[in-house]
């Protein structure tokens, strides 16, 4: 299995780099075109959130294996302000920046597994996975 | 870094912009501003935005496209999107973003004939 890859996010250009990195791994793992788009789009949303709300952070992508089933895991972490109310931010349309408020709930829909851990003043860590349909 | 400018062509009273690169946020905003300015300056009756090369349309770009369509509409200009990849279209819907009131066509050629029909129709209005 390939080594995990990490992209540091501190500008809007890094959002493109992070999503391209995720798509490249998905492609190398022969995910289909639609899954590649889902994965790249989810990473685009999460990386933009790092850039917008935490200023800086990182995105790591890696191949995972659960009893023979292959998947991709994406971890997005930052040491930003954290999220006080996780249920609230997972609602469609909730935004503190006059955004669409579709990033987090949308990324959850696009991926198979989605886990958000956040602590105010400490940071946010989102782990999401997509499994290959066998 | 300077943002890449997306060329906007004028053919008759139609503007055509083909996005050929992965857009980062600043270049996308620049594109929106350039396009709206050009619509205003040329009084174009239609705009075709070709997205064939875009492999990701996230909520930021999605909103930007919806904004362009809404503002162009206020200036009386029709917007047709062409070349939206099927995977991108599906992802947009799953993301929770639909583009109501935005017309789409399979490719640039079909987009052009759609635009011609649309602008001719509006010529036939009551005198
Ligand atoms: N990494 C993060 N750190 C702190 N707050 C965040 C982070 N990601 C998201 N948020 C909060 O969650 C809200 C919803 O995010 P999202 O669904 O992506 O919508 P949007 O970015 O359009 O506001 C944001 O407005 C912000 O308040
Ligand atoms: Mg967001």
mmCIF file of C-alpha atoms and ligand atoms in Angstrom:
data_model
loop_
_atom_site.group_PDB
_atom_site.id
_atom_site.type_symbol
_atom_site.label_atom_id
_atom_site.label_comp_id
_atom_site.label_asym_id
_atom_site.label_seq_id
_atom_site.Cartn_x
_atom_site.Cartn_y
_atom_site.Cartn_z
ATOM 1 C CA UNK A 1 0.000 0.000 0.000
ATOM 2 C CA UNK A 2 1.138 3.509 -0.843
ATOM 3 C CA UNK A 3 2.437 5.814 1.873
ATOM 4 C CA UNK A 4 -0.052 8.332 3.288
ATOM 5 C CA UNK A 5 0.202 11.735 1.634
ATOM 6 C CA UNK A 6 -0.237 15.066 3.344
ATOM 7 C CA UNK A 7 -1.010 18.526 2.035
ATOM 8 C CA UNK A 8 -0.627 21.597 4.185
ATOM 9 C CA UNK A 9 -3.513 24.043 3.741
ATOM 10 C CA UNK A 10 -2.852 27.716 4.192
ATOM 11 C CA UNK A 11 -4.122 29.338 1.002
ATOM 12 C CA UNK A 12 -6.884 28.854 -1.547
ATOM 13 C CA UNK A 13 -4.329 27.304 -3.901
ATOM 14 C CA UNK A 14 -3.694 24.599 -1.312
ATOM 15 C CA UNK A 15 -7.384 23.651 -1.510
ATOM 16 C CA UNK A 16 -6.810 22.681 -5.149
ATOM 17 C CA UNK A 17 -3.611 20.820 -4.237
ATOM 18 C CA UNK A 18 -5.352 18.860 -1.449
ATOM 19 C CA UNK A 19 -8.307 17.801 -3.583
ATOM 20 C CA UNK A 20 -6.040 16.861 -6.488
ATOM 21 C CA UNK A 21 -3.948 14.730 -4.140
ATOM 22 C CA UNK A 22 -7.089 12.930 -2.921
ATOM 23 C CA UNK A 23 -8.369 12.404 -6.450
ATOM 24 C CA UNK A 24 -5.008 11.063 -7.622
ATOM 25 C CA UNK A 25 -5.005 8.452 -4.862
ATOM 26 C CA UNK A 26 -8.641 7.530 -5.568
ATOM 27 C CA UNK A 27 -7.780 7.156 -9.234
ATOM 28 C CA UNK A 28 -4.690 5.047 -8.493
ATOM 29 C CA UNK A 29 -6.935 2.808 -6.364
ATOM 30 C CA UNK A 30 -9.295 2.552 -9.378
ATOM 31 C CA UNK A 31 -12.277 4.206 -7.776
ATOM 32 C CA UNK A 32 -14.855 5.012 -10.477
ATOM 33 C CA UNK A 33 -15.272 8.479 -11.965
ATOM 34 C CA UNK A 34 -18.244 9.385 -9.757
ATOM 35 C CA UNK A 35 -16.516 8.291 -6.561
ATOM 36 C CA UNK A 36 -13.414 10.228 -7.592
ATOM 37 C CA UNK A 37 -15.558 13.332 -7.977
ATOM 38 C CA UNK A 38 -17.274 12.699 -4.623
ATOM 39 C CA UNK A 39 -13.951 12.291 -2.830
ATOM 40 C CA UNK A 40 -12.338 15.329 -4.475
ATOM 41 C CA UNK A 41 -15.394 17.470 -3.738
ATOM 42 C CA UNK A 42 -15.550 16.416 -0.073
ATOM 43 C CA UNK A 43 -11.853 17.262 0.330
ATOM 44 C CA UNK A 44 -12.399 20.591 -1.399
ATOM 45 C CA UNK A 45 -15.111 21.486 1.140
ATOM 46 C CA UNK A 46 -13.116 20.368 4.169
ATOM 47 C CA UNK A 47 -9.883 21.990 3.018
ATOM 48 C CA UNK A 48 -11.712 25.254 2.371
ATOM 49 C CA UNK A 49 -13.111 25.121 5.890
ATOM 50 C CA UNK A 50 -9.567 24.764 7.264
ATOM 51 C CA UNK A 51 -8.453 27.752 5.210
ATOM 52 C CA UNK A 52 -11.495 29.868 6.109
ATOM 53 C CA UNK A 53 -12.025 29.063 9.768
ATOM 54 C CA UNK A 54 -8.674 27.863 11.104
ATOM 55 C CA UNK A 55 -6.292 29.650 8.730
ATOM 56 C CA UNK A 56 -4.018 26.672 8.502
ATOM 57 C CA UNK A 57 -4.098 22.912 8.922
ATOM 58 C CA UNK A 58 -3.491 19.766 6.946
ATOM 59 C CA UNK A 59 -5.166 17.068 4.911
ATOM 60 C CA UNK A 60 -3.855 13.512 4.882
ATOM 61 C CA UNK A 61 -5.063 10.810 2.501
ATOM 62 C CA UNK A 62 -4.288 7.125 2.656
ATOM 63 C CA UNK A 63 -5.374 3.742 1.450
ATOM 64 C CA UNK A 64 -7.028 1.548 4.064
ATOM 65 C CA UNK A 65 -8.046 -2.092 4.181
ATOM 66 C CA UNK A 66 -10.753 -3.726 6.270
ATOM 67 C CA UNK A 67 -10.768 -7.516 5.938
ATOM 68 C CA UNK A 68 -9.836 -7.329 2.291
ATOM 69 C CA UNK A 69 -12.073 -4.398 1.403
ATOM 70 C CA UNK A 70 -10.167 -1.372 0.200
ATOM 71 C CA UNK A 71 -11.005 2.189 0.954
ATOM 72 C CA UNK A 72 -9.635 5.688 1.128
ATOM 73 C CA UNK A 73 -9.333 7.599 4.375
ATOM 74 C CA UNK A 74 -9.101 11.350 4.593
ATOM 75 C CA UNK A 75 -8.108 13.170 7.751
ATOM 76 C CA UNK A 76 -8.470 16.944 7.927
ATOM 77 C CA UNK A 77 -7.087 18.585 11.026
ATOM 78 C CA UNK A 78 -6.437 22.034 12.304
ATOM 79 C CA UNK A 79 -5.579 23.835 15.525
ATOM 80 C CA UNK A 80 -8.141 26.520 14.863
ATOM 81 C CA UNK A 81 -10.959 27.843 17.035
ATOM 82 C CA UNK A 82 -12.888 24.555 17.094
ATOM 83 C CA UNK A 83 -16.625 24.056 16.711
ATOM 84 C CA UNK A 84 -18.803 24.693 19.770
ATOM 85 C CA UNK A 85 -21.952 22.965 18.513
ATOM 86 C CA UNK A 86 -21.277 20.056 16.193
ATOM 87 C CA UNK A 87 -24.959 19.207 15.592
ATOM 88 C CA UNK A 88 -25.607 22.754 14.466
ATOM 89 C CA UNK A 89 -22.810 22.885 11.886
ATOM 90 C CA UNK A 90 -23.927 19.551 10.421
ATOM 91 C CA UNK A 91 -27.264 21.093 9.427
ATOM 92 C CA UNK A 92 -27.757 22.047 5.789
ATOM 93 C CA UNK A 93 -27.479 25.772 5.336
ATOM 94 C CA UNK A 94 -25.845 26.673 8.646
ATOM 95 C CA UNK A 95 -22.939 29.041 8.113
ATOM 96 C CA UNK A 96 -21.124 31.611 10.201
ATOM 97 C CA UNK A 97 -19.514 33.127 7.112
ATOM 98 C CA UNK A 98 -22.495 33.699 4.845
ATOM 99 C CA UNK A 99 -21.426 30.603 2.962
ATOM 100 C CA UNK A 100 -23.837 28.024 1.581
ATOM 101 C CA UNK A 101 -23.570 25.956 4.750
ATOM 102 C CA UNK A 102 -23.380 22.827 2.605
ATOM 103 C CA UNK A 103 -19.726 21.911 3.145
ATOM 104 C CA UNK A 104 -19.902 19.673 6.216
ATOM 105 C CA UNK A 105 -23.319 18.065 5.629
ATOM 106 C CA UNK A 106 -22.489 17.722 1.921
ATOM 107 C CA UNK A 107 -19.123 16.075 2.605
ATOM 108 C CA UNK A 108 -20.870 13.658 4.938
ATOM 109 C CA UNK A 109 -23.318 12.702 2.195
ATOM 110 C CA UNK A 110 -20.538 12.261 -0.352
ATOM 111 C CA UNK A 111 -18.495 9.921 1.852
ATOM 112 C CA UNK A 112 -19.427 6.580 3.463
ATOM 113 C CA UNK A 113 -18.161 7.368 6.951
ATOM 114 C CA UNK A 114 -17.768 10.764 8.535
ATOM 115 C CA UNK A 115 -16.508 11.580 12.014
ATOM 116 C CA UNK A 116 -16.058 15.090 13.359
ATOM 117 C CA UNK A 117 -14.196 15.756 16.597
ATOM 118 C CA UNK A 118 -13.709 19.275 17.769
ATOM 119 C CA UNK A 119 -12.852 21.132 20.904
ATOM 120 C CA UNK A 120 -13.211 24.857 21.365
ATOM 121 C CA UNK A 121 -9.847 26.568 21.443
ATOM 122 C CA UNK A 122 -8.047 23.355 20.542
ATOM 123 C CA UNK A 123 -9.017 22.493 16.992
ATOM 124 C CA UNK A 124 -10.988 20.241 14.704
ATOM 125 C CA UNK A 125 -10.293 16.824 13.270
ATOM 126 C CA UNK A 126 -12.503 15.241 10.632
ATOM 127 C CA UNK A 127 -11.946 11.671 9.517
ATOM 128 C CA UNK A 128 -13.918 10.359 6.578
ATOM 129 C CA UNK A 129 -13.775 7.225 4.503
ATOM 130 C CA UNK A 130 -15.063 5.889 1.255
ATOM 131 C CA UNK A 131 -15.051 2.164 0.503
ATOM 132 C CA UNK A 132 -14.640 0.588 -2.864
ATOM 133 C CA UNK A 133 -17.741 -1.200 -4.034
ATOM 134 C CA UNK A 134 -16.553 -4.751 -4.582
ATOM 135 C CA UNK B 1 0.385 35.040 -7.164
ATOM 136 C CA UNK B 2 -1.593 36.610 -9.993
ATOM 137 C CA UNK B 3 -4.817 34.784 -10.604
ATOM 138 C CA UNK B 4 -5.184 33.216 -14.023
ATOM 139 C CA UNK B 5 -7.613 35.165 -16.154
ATOM 140 C CA UNK B 6 -10.164 33.105 -18.032
ATOM 141 C CA UNK B 7 -10.585 34.442 -21.575
ATOM 142 C CA UNK B 8 -14.073 35.567 -22.518
ATOM 143 C CA UNK B 9 -14.839 35.583 -26.246
ATOM 144 C CA UNK B 10 -17.536 37.595 -27.955
ATOM 145 C CA UNK B 11 -19.285 36.173 -30.996
ATOM 146 C CA UNK B 12 -22.137 38.324 -32.238
ATOM 147 C CA UNK B 13 -24.110 39.180 -29.139
ATOM 148 C CA UNK B 14 -23.080 36.052 -27.270
ATOM 149 C CA UNK B 15 -20.177 35.681 -24.859
ATOM 150 C CA UNK B 16 -18.352 32.399 -24.520
ATOM 151 C CA UNK B 17 -16.046 31.481 -21.666
ATOM 152 C CA UNK B 18 -14.383 28.116 -21.475
ATOM 153 C CA UNK B 19 -12.878 27.223 -18.121
ATOM 154 C CA UNK B 20 -9.796 25.169 -18.884
ATOM 155 C CA UNK B 21 -8.011 25.087 -15.567
ATOM 156 C CA UNK B 22 -8.742 23.983 -12.030
ATOM 157 C CA UNK B 23 -10.134 27.110 -10.466
ATOM 158 C CA UNK B 24 -8.904 28.254 -7.124
ATOM 159 C CA UNK B 25 -11.168 30.569 -5.196
ATOM 160 C CA UNK B 26 -9.516 33.852 -6.136
ATOM 161 C CA UNK B 27 -9.464 33.058 -9.848
ATOM 162 C CA UNK B 28 -13.104 31.985 -9.690
ATOM 163 C CA UNK B 29 -14.114 35.294 -8.125
ATOM 164 C CA UNK B 30 -12.018 37.146 -10.689
ATOM 165 C CA UNK B 31 -13.836 35.251 -13.438
ATOM 166 C CA UNK B 32 -17.231 36.212 -12.047
ATOM 167 C CA UNK B 33 -16.264 39.888 -11.882
ATOM 168 C CA UNK B 34 -14.739 39.860 -15.384
ATOM 169 C CA UNK B 35 -17.746 38.123 -16.872
ATOM 170 C CA UNK B 36 -20.331 40.399 -15.292
ATOM 171 C CA UNK B 37 -18.347 43.454 -16.355
ATOM 172 C CA UNK B 38 -18.154 42.122 -19.899
ATOM 173 C CA UNK B 39 -21.887 41.422 -19.977
ATOM 174 C CA UNK B 40 -22.502 44.965 -18.853
ATOM 175 C CA UNK B 41 -20.052 46.492 -21.353
ATOM 176 C CA UNK B 42 -21.197 44.483 -24.360
ATOM 177 C CA UNK B 43 -24.905 44.153 -23.522
ATOM 178 C CA UNK B 44 -24.534 40.522 -24.559
ATOM 179 C CA UNK B 45 -27.838 38.694 -24.864
ATOM 180 C CA UNK B 46 -26.415 35.357 -23.889
ATOM 181 C CA UNK B 47 -23.471 33.811 -22.092
ATOM 182 C CA UNK B 48 -22.200 30.282 -22.511
ATOM 183 C CA UNK B 49 -19.898 28.943 -19.828
ATOM 184 C CA UNK B 50 -18.164 25.747 -20.841
ATOM 185 C CA UNK B 51 -17.192 23.612 -17.865
ATOM 186 C CA UNK B 52 -15.879 20.561 -19.730
ATOM 187 C CA UNK B 53 -12.499 20.749 -18.026
ATOM 188 C CA UNK B 54 -13.837 21.168 -14.483
ATOM 189 C CA UNK B 55 -13.558 17.947 -12.517
ATOM 190 C CA UNK B 56 -14.721 19.444 -9.220
ATOM 191 C CA UNK B 57 -17.586 21.842 -8.600
ATOM 192 C CA UNK B 58 -17.874 22.334 -4.869
ATOM 193 C CA UNK B 59 -20.300 24.566 -2.991
ATOM 194 C CA UNK B 60 -18.093 27.608 -3.514
ATOM 195 C CA UNK B 61 -17.957 27.301 -7.299
ATOM 196 C CA UNK B 62 -21.578 26.126 -7.375
ATOM 197 C CA UNK B 63 -22.704 29.253 -5.618
ATOM 198 C CA UNK B 64 -20.567 31.414 -7.845
ATOM 199 C CA UNK B 65 -22.213 29.943 -10.951
ATOM 200 C CA UNK B 66 -25.665 30.447 -9.451
ATOM 201 C CA UNK B 67 -24.730 34.070 -8.631
ATOM 202 C CA UNK B 68 -23.496 34.682 -12.176
ATOM 203 C CA UNK B 69 -26.766 33.332 -13.579
ATOM 204 C CA UNK B 70 -28.857 35.445 -11.215
ATOM 205 C CA UNK B 71 -26.958 38.665 -11.883
ATOM 206 C CA UNK B 72 -26.803 38.067 -15.635
ATOM 207 C CA UNK B 73 -30.565 37.472 -15.515
ATOM 208 C CA UNK B 74 -31.048 40.904 -13.963
ATOM 209 C CA UNK B 75 -29.238 42.378 -16.937
ATOM 210 C CA UNK B 76 -31.477 40.447 -19.320
ATOM 211 C CA UNK B 77 -28.747 37.994 -20.317
ATOM 212 C CA UNK B 78 -29.308 34.253 -20.599
ATOM 213 C CA UNK B 79 -26.746 31.825 -19.205
ATOM 214 C CA UNK B 80 -26.205 28.326 -20.530
ATOM 215 C CA UNK B 81 -23.716 25.928 -18.931
ATOM 216 C CA UNK B 82 -22.150 23.356 -21.189
ATOM 217 C CA UNK B 83 -20.001 20.289 -20.733
ATOM 218 C CA UNK B 84 -20.814 19.608 -17.094
ATOM 219 C CA UNK B 85 -19.304 16.152 -16.543
ATOM 220 C CA UNK B 86 -21.879 13.566 -15.419
ATOM 221 C CA UNK B 87 -19.825 12.752 -12.306
ATOM 222 C CA UNK B 88 -19.724 16.436 -11.435
ATOM 223 C CA UNK B 89 -23.467 16.863 -11.974
ATOM 224 C CA UNK B 90 -24.231 13.886 -9.718
ATOM 225 C CA UNK B 91 -21.861 15.123 -7.034
ATOM 226 C CA UNK B 92 -23.448 18.573 -7.098
ATOM 227 C CA UNK B 93 -26.872 17.109 -6.370
ATOM 228 C CA UNK B 94 -25.540 14.876 -3.595
ATOM 229 C CA UNK B 95 -23.712 17.796 -2.099
ATOM 230 C CA UNK B 96 -27.129 19.422 -1.792
ATOM 231 C CA UNK B 97 -26.650 22.008 -4.441
ATOM 232 C CA UNK B 98 -28.934 22.269 -7.358
ATOM 233 C CA UNK B 99 -28.671 24.972 -9.930
ATOM 234 C CA UNK B 100 -32.253 26.026 -10.476
ATOM 235 C CA UNK B 101 -32.845 28.420 -13.329
ATOM 236 C CA UNK B 102 -29.505 27.540 -14.910
ATOM 237 C CA UNK B 103 -29.841 25.987 -18.345
ATOM 238 C CA UNK B 104 -27.427 23.272 -19.344
ATOM 239 C CA UNK B 105 -26.457 21.686 -22.645
ATOM 240 C CA UNK B 106 -24.329 18.668 -23.391
ATOM 241 C CA UNK B 107 -21.549 20.490 -25.213
ATOM 242 C CA UNK B 108 -20.572 23.844 -26.621
ATOM 243 C CA UNK B 109 -22.163 23.158 -30.009
ATOM 244 C CA UNK B 110 -25.538 22.229 -28.488
ATOM 245 C CA UNK B 111 -25.190 25.171 -26.115
ATOM 246 C CA UNK B 112 -24.760 27.537 -29.043
ATOM 247 C CA UNK B 113 -27.854 26.300 -30.846
ATOM 248 C CA UNK B 114 -29.835 26.427 -27.592
ATOM 249 C CA UNK B 115 -28.692 30.007 -27.114
ATOM 250 C CA UNK B 116 -29.627 30.911 -30.676
ATOM 251 C CA UNK B 117 -33.129 29.542 -30.142
ATOM 252 C CA UNK B 118 -33.507 31.379 -26.861
ATOM 253 C CA UNK B 119 -32.409 34.731 -28.209
ATOM 254 C CA UNK B 120 -34.535 34.345 -31.350
ATOM 255 C CA UNK B 121 -37.587 33.518 -29.256
ATOM 256 C CA UNK B 122 -37.205 36.739 -27.352
ATOM 257 C CA UNK B 123 -37.073 38.594 -30.699
ATOM 258 C CA UNK B 124 -40.535 37.268 -31.555
ATOM 259 C CA UNK B 125 -42.142 39.017 -28.635
ATOM 260 C CA UNK B 126 -44.993 41.507 -29.180
ATOM 261 C CA UNK B 127 -43.869 44.542 -31.113
HETATM 262 N N1 LIG C 1 -12.379 23.539 10.608
HETATM 263 C C1 LIG C 1 -13.302 24.321 11.179
HETATM 264 N N2 LIG C 1 -13.002 25.059 12.301
HETATM 265 C C2 LIG C 1 -13.915 25.845 12.887
HETATM 266 N N3 LIG C 1 -15.197 25.979 12.450
HETATM 267 C C3 LIG C 1 -15.559 25.301 11.352
HETATM 268 C C4 LIG C 1 -14.656 24.437 10.660
HETATM 269 N N4 LIG C 1 -15.302 23.876 9.621
HETATM 270 C C5 LIG C 1 -16.558 24.354 9.660
HETATM 271 N N5 LIG C 1 -16.725 25.221 10.689
HETATM 272 C C6 LIG C 1 -17.984 25.920 11.052
HETATM 273 O O1 LIG C 1 -19.064 25.174 10.519
HETATM 274 C C7 LIG C 1 -19.894 26.027 9.710
HETATM 275 C C8 LIG C 1 -20.500 25.209 8.579
HETATM 276 O O2 LIG C 1 -19.485 24.771 7.667
HETATM 277 P P1 LIG C 1 -19.885 24.359 6.193
HETATM 278 O O3 LIG C 1 -20.955 23.335 6.280
HETATM 279 O O4 LIG C 1 -18.657 24.006 5.461
HETATM 280 O O5 LIG C 1 -20.556 25.677 5.587
HETATM 281 P P2 LIG C 1 -19.880 27.072 5.194
HETATM 282 O O6 LIG C 1 -18.396 26.841 5.083
HETATM 283 O O7 LIG C 1 -20.512 27.433 3.900
HETATM 284 O O8 LIG C 1 -20.215 28.035 6.284
HETATM 285 C C9 LIG C 1 -18.976 27.122 9.261
HETATM 286 O O9 LIG C 1 -19.695 28.303 8.924
HETATM 287 C C10 LIG C 1 -18.076 27.320 10.494
HETATM 288 O O10 LIG C 1 -18.729 28.110 11.456
HETATM 289 MG MG1 LIG C 2 -17.494 25.240 4.159
#
